Tab-separated table of C-alpha atoms and ligand atoms in Angstrom:
chain	number	residue	atom	x	y	z
N	1	MET	CA	48.967	69.746	87.252
N	2	THR	CA	46.225	71.984	89.325
N	3	SER	CA	44.059	74.666	87.083
N	4	PRO	CA	45.331	78.157	87.430
N	5	ARG	CA	43.060	80.278	89.214
N	6	ALA	CA	40.239	82.835	87.594
N	7	ASN	CA	41.131	86.320	87.043
N	8	ALA	CA	40.417	88.948	89.872
N	9	ILE	CA	40.975	91.251	87.679
N	10	GLU	CA	41.658	91.873	83.798
N	11	SER	CA	42.345	94.889	81.945
N	12	GLN	CA	42.814	94.806	78.127
N	13	ASP	CA	44.779	98.203	76.350
N	14	VAL	CA	42.732	100.786	78.508
N	15	SER	CA	43.205	104.095	78.300
N	16	LEU	CA	41.947	106.754	80.494
N	17	ILE	CA	44.134	109.941	79.565
N	18	PHE	CA	43.628	113.630	80.802
N	19	GLY	CA	46.775	114.925	79.099
N	20	GLU	CA	49.595	114.873	77.868
N	21	ASN	CA	51.212	111.676	79.801
N	22	ALA	CA	48.517	112.386	82.320
N	23	GLY	CA	46.343	109.210	83.180
N	24	VAL	CA	46.592	105.794	81.824
N	25	PHE	CA	47.987	104.020	78.613
N	26	ASP	CA	47.166	100.850	77.086
N	27	GLN	CA	46.963	98.670	80.474
N	28	THR	CA	46.920	94.964	80.035
N	29	TYR	CA	47.036	93.290	83.415
N	30	ILE	CA	45.923	90.686	85.298
N	31	VAL	CA	45.377	89.567	88.916
N	32	PRO	CA	44.710	86.273	89.523
N	33	GLU	CA	42.400	85.382	92.963
N	34	GLY	CA	43.975	84.738	95.689
N	35	THR	CA	46.583	86.793	94.906
N	36	ILE	CA	49.071	90.496	95.961
N	37	LEU	CA	49.482	92.814	93.086
N	38	GLY	CA	51.497	95.500	93.876
N	39	LEU	CA	50.923	98.900	91.591
N	40	ILE	CA	54.795	100.795	92.483
N	41	GLY	CA	55.502	103.629	90.810
N	42	PRO	CA	56.235	107.953	91.641
N	43	SER	CA	53.462	110.260	92.430
N	44	GLY	CA	51.627	111.010	89.067
N	45	CYS	CA	51.821	108.112	87.512
N	46	GLY	CA	48.587	106.680	87.769
N	47	LYS	CA	48.121	104.465	90.543
N	48	THR	CA	44.943	106.016	91.617
N	49	THR	CA	43.760	106.253	88.226
N	50	THR	CA	44.040	102.720	87.708
N	51	VAL	CA	42.139	101.730	90.802
N	52	ARG	CA	39.218	104.036	89.948
N	53	LEU	CA	39.178	101.987	86.561
N	54	ALA	CA	38.748	99.131	88.027
N	55	LEU	CA	36.093	100.330	90.748
N	56	GLY	CA	34.000	101.914	87.668
N	57	LEU	CA	34.594	105.302	89.496
N	58	TYR	CA	35.977	105.849	86.115
N	59	ARG	CA	35.156	104.467	82.092
N	60	PRO	CA	38.249	103.933	79.869
N	61	HIS	CA	38.695	105.857	76.641
N	62	LYS	CA	39.687	102.681	75.384
N	63	GLY	CA	40.023	98.628	76.506
N	64	THR	CA	38.130	96.830	78.438
N	65	ILE	CA	38.377	96.326	81.777
N	66	ARG	CA	36.745	92.949	83.737
N	67	VAL	CA	36.681	93.434	87.539
N	68	LEU	CA	35.429	89.892	89.252
N	69	GLY	CA	33.762	88.753	85.667
N	70	VAL	CA	31.526	92.112	85.326
N	71	ASN	CA	31.909	95.551	83.551
N	72	PRO	CA	33.198	97.642	86.724
N	73	ALA	CA	31.263	100.826	85.328
N	74	THR	CA	28.353	98.465	85.222
N	75	PHE	CA	28.596	97.427	88.931
N	76	ARG	CA	25.483	97.212	91.014
N	77	ALA	CA	25.039	96.885	95.056
N	78	GLU	CA	25.837	93.149	94.538
N	79	HIS	CA	28.989	93.424	92.574
N	80	GLN	CA	29.728	96.394	95.201
N	81	ALA	CA	29.562	93.425	98.293
N	82	HIS	CA	32.223	91.590	97.293
N	83	ILE	CA	34.545	94.643	97.247
N	84	GLY	CA	36.246	96.378	99.667
N	85	TYR	CA	38.029	100.161	99.427
N	86	ILE	CA	40.760	102.029	100.776
N	87	PRO	CA	40.850	105.463	99.556
N	88	GLN	CA	43.774	107.296	100.021
N	89	GLN	CA	42.049	109.920	101.217
N	90	PHE	CA	39.954	108.390	104.149
N	91	VAL	CA	36.964	109.294	106.330
N	92	LEU	CA	36.462	109.425	110.048
N	93	TYR	CA	33.941	110.671	112.596
N	94	PRO	CA	35.992	112.465	114.648
N	95	ASN	CA	33.728	112.163	117.603
N	96	LEU	CA	32.468	108.628	116.981
N	97	SER	CA	34.235	105.777	118.751
N	98	VAL	CA	36.204	103.016	117.170
N	99	ALA	CA	33.343	100.751	117.124
N	100	GLU	CA	30.658	103.397	115.984
N	101	ASN	CA	32.671	104.385	113.212
N	102	ALA	CA	33.377	101.027	112.099
N	103	GLU	CA	29.042	100.170	112.419
N	104	PHE	CA	28.353	102.882	110.549
N	105	ILE	CA	30.274	101.778	107.518
N	106	ALA	CA	28.732	98.433	107.805
N	107	SER	CA	25.550	99.698	108.205
N	108	LEU	CA	26.395	101.482	104.563
N	109	TYR	CA	25.825	97.896	103.097
N	110	GLY	CA	23.172	96.326	104.598
N	111	MET	CA	24.458	94.425	107.258
N	112	ARG	CA	22.676	92.791	110.136
N	113	ARG	CA	23.634	94.055	113.855
N	114	SER	CA	24.673	90.310	115.197
N	115	GLN	CA	26.876	90.359	111.238
N	116	ILE	CA	28.445	93.325	112.867
N	117	ARG	CA	29.267	92.745	116.670
N	118	ALA	CA	31.045	89.459	115.124
N	119	ARG	CA	32.754	90.985	112.597
N	120	LEU	CA	33.386	93.769	114.453
N	121	ASP	CA	34.763	91.681	117.506
N	122	GLU	CA	37.448	89.443	114.869
N	123	LEU	CA	38.770	92.282	113.195
N	124	LEU	CA	39.468	94.941	115.971
N	125	GLU	CA	41.110	91.283	117.246
N	126	PHE	CA	43.206	91.407	113.928
N	127	VAL	CA	44.268	94.587	113.645
N	128	ASP	CA	45.273	95.000	117.435
N	129	LEU	CA	42.231	97.829	118.434
N	130	THR	CA	40.273	95.806	120.847
N	131	ASP	CA	41.535	97.680	123.473
N	132	ALA	CA	40.536	100.853	121.628
N	133	ARG	CA	37.134	100.451	120.238
N	134	HIS	CA	35.677	102.680	122.627
N	135	ARG	CA	38.394	105.633	122.197
N	136	LEU	CA	36.684	108.216	119.856
N	137	GLY	CA	37.928	108.831	115.985
N	138	ARG	CA	39.520	112.072	117.423
N	139	GLN	CA	41.157	110.704	120.356
N	140	LEU	CA	43.164	107.849	117.738
N	141	SER	CA	46.525	108.061	116.412
N	142	GLY	CA	47.384	108.050	112.413
N	143	GLY	CA	48.300	104.477	112.393
N	144	MET	CA	45.298	104.158	114.852
N	145	GLN	CA	43.227	105.713	111.880
N	146	ARG	CA	45.030	103.793	109.055
N	147	ARG	CA	43.797	100.415	111.233
N	148	LEU	CA	40.418	101.415	111.342
N	149	MET	CA	40.481	102.261	107.810
N	150	LEU	CA	41.217	98.434	107.674
N	151	VAL	CA	38.663	97.323	109.060
N	152	GLY	CA	36.381	99.451	107.665
N	153	ALA	CA	36.511	97.925	104.034
N	154	LEU	CA	36.812	94.368	105.682
N	155	MET	CA	33.230	94.334	107.456
N	156	HIS	CA	31.313	92.806	104.866
N	157	ASP	CA	34.503	90.609	104.209
N	158	PRO	CA	34.888	91.538	100.228
N	159	ASP	CA	36.886	89.329	98.362
N	160	LEU	CA	38.666	91.866	96.670
N	161	ILE	CA	40.498	95.041	98.614
N	162	PHE	CA	41.880	97.702	96.839
N	163	ALA	CA	44.016	100.098	98.789
N	164	ASP	CA	45.655	102.860	97.588
N	165	GLU	CA	48.621	103.833	99.277
N	166	PRO	CA	47.974	102.584	102.560
N	167	THR	CA	51.157	102.762	104.171
N	168	ALA	CA	51.901	106.133	103.151
N	169	GLY	CA	53.436	108.856	105.792
N	170	ILE	CA	53.556	105.818	108.524
N	171	ASP	CA	56.645	104.105	110.101
N	172	PRO	CA	58.075	101.097	108.820
N	173	VAL	CA	57.007	98.856	112.060
N	174	LEU	CA	53.280	99.514	111.603
N	175	ARG	CA	54.279	99.270	107.276
N	176	GLY	CA	55.309	95.985	107.956
N	177	LYS	CA	52.284	94.940	110.217
N	178	PHE	CA	50.385	96.407	106.913
N	179	TRP	CA	51.708	94.016	105.025
N	180	ASP	CA	51.142	91.442	107.524
N	181	TYR	CA	47.744	92.099	107.061
N	182	PHE	CA	46.762	91.665	103.385
N	183	ARG	CA	49.324	88.648	103.357
N	184	ALA	CA	47.041	86.898	105.988
N	185	LEU	CA	44.093	88.109	103.855
N	186	ARG	CA	45.752	86.334	100.949
N	187	ASP	CA	45.890	83.336	102.451
N	188	GLN	CA	42.167	83.659	103.758
N	189	GLY	CA	42.188	83.787	99.285
N	190	ARG	CA	41.246	87.185	98.596
N	191	THR	CA	42.754	88.734	95.670
N	192	LEU	CA	44.545	92.790	96.952
N	193	LEU	CA	45.693	95.407	94.491
N	194	ILE	CA	47.313	97.919	96.500
N	195	THR	CA	49.593	101.137	95.398
N	196	THR	CA	52.777	102.478	96.985
N	197	GLN	CA	55.601	104.816	96.133
N	198	ILE	CA	58.154	102.867	98.531
N	199	VAL	CA	59.678	100.024	96.207
N	200	SER	CA	60.758	98.122	99.000
N	201	GLU	CA	57.829	96.759	99.918
N	202	ALA	CA	57.494	94.982	95.861
N	203	MET	CA	59.186	92.090	98.198
N	204	TYR	CA	55.151	91.522	99.656
N	205	CYS	CA	53.517	91.365	96.725
N	206	ASP	CA	53.396	88.079	94.576
N	207	TYR	CA	53.208	90.003	91.366
N	208	VAL	CA	54.584	93.512	91.116
N	209	ALA	CA	53.212	96.215	88.563
N	210	VAL	CA	56.223	99.046	87.755
N	211	MET	CA	54.526	102.657	86.481
N	212	ARG	CA	55.640	106.042	84.611
N	213	GLN	CA	54.047	108.275	83.341
N	214	GLY	CA	50.582	105.677	83.033
N	215	ARG	CA	52.392	103.394	81.747
N	216	LEU	CA	53.013	99.711	82.718
N	217	LEU	CA	56.522	99.055	82.511
N	218	ALA	CA	56.400	95.792	83.569
N	219	ILE	CA	54.653	92.866	85.391
N	220	ASP	CA	55.693	89.694	87.034
N	221	THR	CA	56.613	88.295	90.489
N	222	PRO	CA	59.307	90.740	92.579
N	223	GLN	CA	61.885	87.512	91.430
N	224	ASN	CA	61.692	87.667	88.425
N	225	LEU	CA	61.520	91.037	87.762
N	226	LYS	CA	65.209	91.114	89.879
N	227	ARG	CA	66.238	88.995	87.189
N	228	ARG	CA	64.749	90.497	84.218
N	229	ALA	CA	66.171	94.090	85.537
N	230	LEU	CA	70.039	92.237	85.791
N	231	GLY	CA	69.674	89.788	83.185
N	232	GLY	CA	70.375	87.094	85.374
N	233	GLU	CA	71.640	87.239	88.908
N	234	ILE	CA	74.795	88.126	90.029
N	235	ILE	CA	78.029	86.220	91.555
N	236	HIS	CA	79.539	88.551	93.910
N	237	LEU	CA	83.541	86.990	93.881
N	238	THR	CA	86.609	87.993	95.816
N	239	LEU	CA	89.880	86.029	95.134
N	240	ALA	CA	92.415	85.198	97.251
N	241	ASN	CA	95.346	86.953	95.074
N	242	PRO	CA	95.114	90.391	92.724
N	243	ALA	CA	97.304	88.531	90.082
N	244	ASN	CA	94.968	85.928	89.031
N	245	LEU	CA	92.602	88.545	88.280
N	246	ALA	CA	92.460	88.782	84.648
N	247	LYS	CA	93.015	84.476	84.174
N	248	ALA	CA	89.729	84.022	86.408
N	249	VAL	CA	87.836	86.888	83.837
N	250	GLY	CA	89.243	84.642	80.777
N	251	ALA	CA	87.828	81.196	82.390
N	252	LEU	CA	84.733	82.387	83.315
N	253	ARG	CA	84.219	84.473	80.043
N	254	ARG	CA	84.592	81.011	77.941
N	255	TYR	CA	82.137	79.233	80.393
N	256	PRO	CA	79.188	78.902	78.643
N	257	HIS	CA	76.686	79.573	82.076
N	258	VAL	CA	78.133	83.176	82.453
N	259	LYS	CA	76.304	85.530	80.905
N	260	GLU	CA	78.489	88.566	81.426
N	261	VAL	CA	81.506	89.292	83.599
N	262	ARG	CA	82.599	92.607	84.949
N	263	TYR	CA	84.919	94.422	86.874
N	264	VAL	CA	83.910	95.376	90.423
N	265	PRO	CA	85.276	99.341	90.492
N	266	GLU	CA	88.154	100.388	92.543
N	267	SER	CA	88.628	96.707	93.248
N	268	ASP	CA	92.059	94.489	92.047
N	269	ARG	CA	90.678	90.929	93.044
N	270	GLU	CA	87.032	91.140	92.694
N	271	LEU	CA	84.300	90.332	89.570
N	272	TYR	CA	80.409	90.034	89.292
N	273	VAL	CA	79.429	87.093	87.061
N	274	THR	CA	76.258	87.203	86.115
N	275	VAL	CA	74.501	83.812	85.494
N	276	ASP	CA	70.598	82.453	85.193
N	277	ASP	CA	70.568	81.581	88.797
N	278	ALA	CA	73.239	82.364	91.848
N	279	GLY	CA	72.486	80.088	93.464
N	280	ASP	CA	72.955	77.042	91.399
N	281	TRP	CA	75.731	78.072	90.278
N	282	ILE	CA	77.956	79.432	92.683
N	283	PRO	CA	78.729	75.271	93.240
N	284	ASP	CA	79.938	75.289	89.247
N	285	VAL	CA	81.398	78.576	89.233
N	286	LEU	CA	84.080	77.748	92.067
N	287	ASN	CA	84.781	73.857	90.347
N	288	LEU	CA	85.494	75.682	86.974
N	289	LEU	CA	88.050	77.828	89.088
N	290	GLU	CA	89.622	76.019	90.975
N	291	ASP	CA	90.337	73.427	89.203
N	292	PRO	CA	94.164	72.049	89.990
N	293	ASN	CA	93.970	71.003	86.451
N	294	GLY	CA	92.432	74.126	85.175
N	295	PRO	CA	92.566	77.902	86.155
N	296	ASN	CA	93.696	76.695	89.880
N	297	ILE	CA	92.137	79.871	91.495
N	298	VAL	CA	91.840	80.222	94.922
N	299	VAL	CA	88.413	82.177	95.333
N	300	GLU	CA	88.188	83.838	98.703
N	301	SER	CA	84.462	84.007	98.621
N	302	ALA	CA	81.364	83.412	96.157
N	303	GLU	CA	77.905	84.636	97.568
N	304	GLU	CA	74.822	86.110	95.527
N	305	LEU	CA	75.005	90.261	94.978
N	306	ALA	CA	71.967	91.461	96.649
N	307	LEU	CA	70.738	94.247	95.212
N	308	THR	CA	67.831	96.089	97.159
N	309	PHE	CA	64.754	96.803	94.619
N	310	ASP	CA	65.547	100.147	94.512
N	311	ASP	CA	68.484	99.046	92.260
N	312	VAL	CA	66.039	96.778	90.742
N	313	PHE	CA	63.432	100.002	89.607
N	314	ILE	CA	65.719	101.917	88.415
N	315	ARG	CA	67.439	99.763	86.299
N	316	ILE	CA	63.804	99.105	84.440
N	317	ILE	CA	62.671	102.430	84.266
N	318	ARG	CA	66.628	103.022	82.478
N	319	GLN	CA	66.111	100.093	80.225
N	320	TRP	CA	62.664	101.723	79.626
N	321	GLU	CA	63.956	105.322	78.173
N	322	THR	CA	66.297	103.466	76.342
N	323	GLN	CA	64.167	100.962	74.938
N	324	PRO	CA	60.689	100.432	75.883
N	325	ILE	CA	60.706	96.939	77.030
N	326	ASP	CA	57.625	94.777	76.580
N	327	PRO	CA	55.664	94.258	79.616
N	328	THR	CA	54.879	90.892	79.600
N	329	PRO	CA	56.851	88.264	81.646
N	330	THR	CA	59.957	86.875	79.650
N	331	VAL	CA	61.287	84.849	82.369
N	332	ASP	CA	63.032	81.767	83.422
N	333	ASP	CA	61.541	80.493	86.012
N	334	MET	CA	59.283	78.001	84.821
N	335	ALA	CA	57.269	77.617	87.997
N	336	GLU	CA	56.381	81.442	88.910
N	337	LYS	CA	56.389	82.033	84.409
N	338	ALA	CA	53.741	79.799	84.317
N	339	THR	CA	51.571	80.324	86.689
N	340	TYR	CA	51.525	83.455	85.470
N	341	ASP	CA	51.583	83.148	82.009
N	342	GLN	CA	48.545	80.704	82.712
N	343	HIS	CA	46.699	83.433	84.037
N	344	ARG	CA	47.098	85.409	81.158
N	345	ALA	CA	46.728	82.682	78.286
N	346	GLY	CA	43.156	81.335	80.654
N	347	SER	CA	42.176	85.663	80.619
N	348	SER	CA	40.211	85.542	77.342
N	349	TYR	CA	39.583	89.207	77.742
N	350	ALA	CA	38.113	89.905	73.931
N	351	SER	CA	35.346	86.532	74.693
N	352	HIS	CA	33.665	87.702	77.709
N	353	PRO	CA	29.834	88.193	76.860
N	354	ASP	CA	29.124	91.393	78.392
N	355	ASP	CA	26.728	90.396	80.975
N	356	ASN	CA	26.524	91.590	84.838
N	357	THR	CA	25.780	89.047	86.663
N	358	PRO	CA	28.601	88.784	89.976
N	359	ARG	CA	30.804	85.329	89.685
N	360	ARG	CA	30.517	84.685	93.268
F	1	LIG	N1	40.301	113.908	87.678
F	1	LIG	C1	41.127	114.249	86.761
F	1	LIG	N2	40.946	115.249	85.736
F	1	LIG	C2	42.775	115.633	84.876
F	1	LIG	N3	43.663	115.401	85.423
F	1	LIG	C3	43.914	113.990	86.055
F	1	LIG	C4	42.688	113.454	86.913
F	1	LIG	N4	42.974	112.340	88.043
F	1	LIG	C5	44.325	112.380	87.588
F	1	LIG	N5	44.457	113.270	86.592
F	1	LIG	C6	46.237	113.705	86.394
F	1	LIG	O1	46.301	112.032	85.636
F	1	LIG	C7	47.687	111.771	86.528
F	1	LIG	C8	47.905	110.363	87.088
F	1	LIG	O2	46.926	110.669	88.517
F	1	LIG	P1	47.057	109.963	89.550
F	1	LIG	O3	45.937	110.376	90.753
F	1	LIG	O4	46.294	109.002	89.211
F	1	LIG	O5	48.562	109.727	89.777
F	1	LIG	P2	49.269	108.675	91.502
F	1	LIG	O6	50.189	107.880	90.876
F	1	LIG	O7	47.801	107.874	92.198
F	1	LIG	O8	49.681	109.787	92.073
F	1	LIG	P3	50.149	109.936	93.629
F	1	LIG	O9	50.739	108.943	94.201
F	1	LIG	O10	50.546	111.351	93.962
F	1	LIG	O11	48.527	109.372	94.251
F	1	LIG	C9	48.473	112.511	87.328
F	1	LIG	O12	49.019	113.805	86.263
F	1	LIG	C10	47.244	113.683	87.961
F	1	LIG	O13	47.484	115.028	87.562
């Protein structure tokens, strides 16, 4: 068995309270090294505050936070050298070229000219800005400015990258490209914490934290969040003959692996059937219904109901509003669950010596 990766970020019971429902409350989460955590929630839910706490720009009123093994409130230049940050409000020098803007940022990290030149060529290529390297900041489109900010955040080759709503207000094609960049950085072994209000971006993340009113409502893999929100996965069944609907419901409700059977509104021959894993159970459900010695029902189609992340998030928020849910993963996808739980178990928040030595 491979040993779990270390955690780039460990936050335990962290609160920073600006006012009633303003700030962050009892935040417990981890970000394993080499993964992307997406922090998703509406405006004002506390995403930027979460990032600022991890950067050491804010100190918590309560709880502990460790970033690359260190309390971020005590970060020194040697720690910051491992961290890249794309803030929500970015600054570009309008009269400097693309290359000069990036060089200026790199010089703040004390990089040498030869290092800067090699790194800049590589990064401009990475974000398709090579042809624009001599263009002035004020001549760049909004999308080019964003890509230049990414270059600036990566110049000093950080291990851990924070990006605060990097895809806000940009077109879907460029948004997709940004997620390609982020996943490529993840594949190089870097860790990313990315905030967004765009719920569908959850699918690009390894782990997703759903935030509302300063609280983390749920943290898990995108697939597991779907399962938790729905109580499993849903098979959408269409029968050939409406006359068999009641018989099918009876047979399915007696089947131990079926968790729930619901009628599809305004249809006389369709059903939603909740199971643990739709892919695994569709053949069994078909065999059960079509058994000539049993119900003998002809099924016209059976497929997994593809719900969007918007549906999933609405359900998570509704569940939280009616009965606050445990934010820890409770899932049955063993591989993914084991990974996240191993990281959690391995993070002994209370036992960290309060040292100030960067881990890498
Ligand atoms: N320095 C501060 N002083 C007082 N209140 C603050 C401060 N910073 C943030 N807040 C409040 O805390 C809450 C969370 O703000 P935060 O900026 O973290 O949210 P957000 O999810 O990043 O929002 P957005 O998506 O609009 O950037 C908001 O109600 C905000 O008004």
